[in-house]
PDB file of C-alpha atoms in Angstrom:
ATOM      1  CA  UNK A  85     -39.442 -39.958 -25.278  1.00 55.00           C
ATOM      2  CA  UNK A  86     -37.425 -38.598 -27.675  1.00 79.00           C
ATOM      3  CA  UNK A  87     -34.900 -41.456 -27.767  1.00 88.00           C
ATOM      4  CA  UNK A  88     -32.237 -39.551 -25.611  1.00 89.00           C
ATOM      5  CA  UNK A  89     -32.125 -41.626 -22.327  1.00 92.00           C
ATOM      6  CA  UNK A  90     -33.776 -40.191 -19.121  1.00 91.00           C
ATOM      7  CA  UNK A  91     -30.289 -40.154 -17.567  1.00 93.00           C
ATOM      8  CA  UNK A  92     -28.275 -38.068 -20.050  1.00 95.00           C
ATOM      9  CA  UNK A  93     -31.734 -35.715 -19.740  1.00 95.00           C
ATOM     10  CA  UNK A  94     -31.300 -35.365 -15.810  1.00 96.00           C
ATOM     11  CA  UNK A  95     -27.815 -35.007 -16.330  1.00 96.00           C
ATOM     12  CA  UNK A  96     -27.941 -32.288 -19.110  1.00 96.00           C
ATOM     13  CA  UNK A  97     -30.484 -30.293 -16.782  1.00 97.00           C
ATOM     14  CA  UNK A  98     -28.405 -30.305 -13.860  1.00 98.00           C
ATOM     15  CA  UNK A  99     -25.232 -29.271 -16.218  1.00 98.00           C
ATOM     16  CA  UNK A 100     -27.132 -26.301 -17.745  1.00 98.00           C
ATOM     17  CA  UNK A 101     -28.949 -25.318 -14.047  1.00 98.00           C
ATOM     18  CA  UNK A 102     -24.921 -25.556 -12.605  1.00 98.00           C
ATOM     19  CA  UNK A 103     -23.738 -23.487 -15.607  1.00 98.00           C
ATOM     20  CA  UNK A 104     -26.656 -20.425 -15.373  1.00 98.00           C
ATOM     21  CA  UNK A 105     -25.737 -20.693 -11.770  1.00 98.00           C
ATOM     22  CA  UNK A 106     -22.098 -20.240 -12.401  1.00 98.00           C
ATOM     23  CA  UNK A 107     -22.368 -17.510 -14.374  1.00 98.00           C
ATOM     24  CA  UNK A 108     -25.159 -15.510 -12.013  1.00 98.00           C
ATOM     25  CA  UNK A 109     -22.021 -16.050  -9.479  1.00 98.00           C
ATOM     26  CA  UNK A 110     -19.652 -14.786 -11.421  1.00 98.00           C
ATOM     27  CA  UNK A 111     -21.973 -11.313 -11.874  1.00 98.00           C
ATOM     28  CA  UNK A 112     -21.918 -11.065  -8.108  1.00 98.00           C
ATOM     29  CA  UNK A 113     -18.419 -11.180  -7.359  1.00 98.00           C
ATOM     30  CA  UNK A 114     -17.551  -8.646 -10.034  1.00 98.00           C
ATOM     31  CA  UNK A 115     -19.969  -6.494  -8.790  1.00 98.00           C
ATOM     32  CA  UNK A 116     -18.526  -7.198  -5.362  1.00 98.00           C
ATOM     33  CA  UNK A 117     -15.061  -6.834  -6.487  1.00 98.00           C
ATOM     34  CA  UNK A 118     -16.154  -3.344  -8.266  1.00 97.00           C
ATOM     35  CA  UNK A 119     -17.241  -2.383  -4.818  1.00 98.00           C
ATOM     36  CA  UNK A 120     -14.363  -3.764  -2.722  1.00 97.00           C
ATOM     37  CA  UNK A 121     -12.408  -1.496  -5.523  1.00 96.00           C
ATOM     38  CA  UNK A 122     -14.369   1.845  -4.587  1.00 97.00           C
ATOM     39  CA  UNK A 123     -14.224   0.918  -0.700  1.00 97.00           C
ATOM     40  CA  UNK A 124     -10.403   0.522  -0.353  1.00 96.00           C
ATOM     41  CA  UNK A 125      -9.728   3.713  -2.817  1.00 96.00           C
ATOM     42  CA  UNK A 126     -11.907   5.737  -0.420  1.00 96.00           C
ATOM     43  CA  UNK A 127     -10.054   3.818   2.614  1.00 96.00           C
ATOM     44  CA  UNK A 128      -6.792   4.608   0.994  1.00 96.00           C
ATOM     45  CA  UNK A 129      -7.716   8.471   0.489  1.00 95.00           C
ATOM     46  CA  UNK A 130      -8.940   8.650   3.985  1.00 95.00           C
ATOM     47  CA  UNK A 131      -5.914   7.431   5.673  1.00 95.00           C
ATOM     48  CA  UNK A 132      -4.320   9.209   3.554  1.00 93.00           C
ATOM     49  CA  UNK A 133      -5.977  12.976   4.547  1.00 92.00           C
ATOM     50  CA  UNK A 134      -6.177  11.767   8.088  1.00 91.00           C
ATOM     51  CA  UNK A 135      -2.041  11.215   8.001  1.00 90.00           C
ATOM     52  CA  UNK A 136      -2.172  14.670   5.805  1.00 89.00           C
ATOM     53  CA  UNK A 137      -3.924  16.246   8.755  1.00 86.00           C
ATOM     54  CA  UNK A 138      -1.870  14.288  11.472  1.00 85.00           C
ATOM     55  CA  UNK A 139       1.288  15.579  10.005  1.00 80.00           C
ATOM     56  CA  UNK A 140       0.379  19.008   9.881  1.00 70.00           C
ATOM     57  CA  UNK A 141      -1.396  19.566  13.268  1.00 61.00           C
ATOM     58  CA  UNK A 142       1.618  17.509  14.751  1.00 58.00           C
ATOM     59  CA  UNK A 143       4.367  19.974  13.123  1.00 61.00           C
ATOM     60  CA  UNK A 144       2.399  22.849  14.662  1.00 57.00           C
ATOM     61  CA  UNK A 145       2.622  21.601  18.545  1.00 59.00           C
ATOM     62  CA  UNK A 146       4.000  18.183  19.104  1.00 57.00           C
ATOM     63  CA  UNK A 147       3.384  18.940  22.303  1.00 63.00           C
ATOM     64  CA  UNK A 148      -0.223  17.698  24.439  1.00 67.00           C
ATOM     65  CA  UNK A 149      -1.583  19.054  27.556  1.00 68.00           C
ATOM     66  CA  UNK A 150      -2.913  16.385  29.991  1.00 69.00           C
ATOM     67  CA  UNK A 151      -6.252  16.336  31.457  1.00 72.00           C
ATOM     68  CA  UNK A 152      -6.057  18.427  35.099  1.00 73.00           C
ATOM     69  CA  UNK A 153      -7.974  16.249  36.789  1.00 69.00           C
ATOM     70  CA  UNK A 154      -8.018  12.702  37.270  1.00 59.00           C
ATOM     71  CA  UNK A 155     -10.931  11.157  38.678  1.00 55.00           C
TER      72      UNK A 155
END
């Protein structure tokens, strides 16, 4: 061949298929990280208008009628 041995050949492939791999990996989780990102600031701004809401509907009439029928 081309006087590099077959070995040190398969080797190199393998090293540059692991490295594309790595670095197609590493796209993915910072997309996915982006996205967990986004997800938990909406989570975080819902909980945080539901407890807005709670508070205020709760200050109004902390008190609840119960159902008048059981059945």
């Amino acid at each position: 061949m081309n006087g590099i041995p077959p070995a040190f050949q398969h080797l190199h492939a393998r090293v540059v298929d692991a490295e594309a791999t790595t670095r197609a990996l590493r796209e993915d989780n910072d997309r996915l990280r982006e996205r967990v990102a986004v997800y938990a600031q909406v989570i975080h701004e819902l909980r945080t208008e539901l407890d807005r809401r709670t508070d205020t509907s709760t200050q109004r009439s902390p008190v609840r009628s119960l159902p008048t029928s059981i059945t």
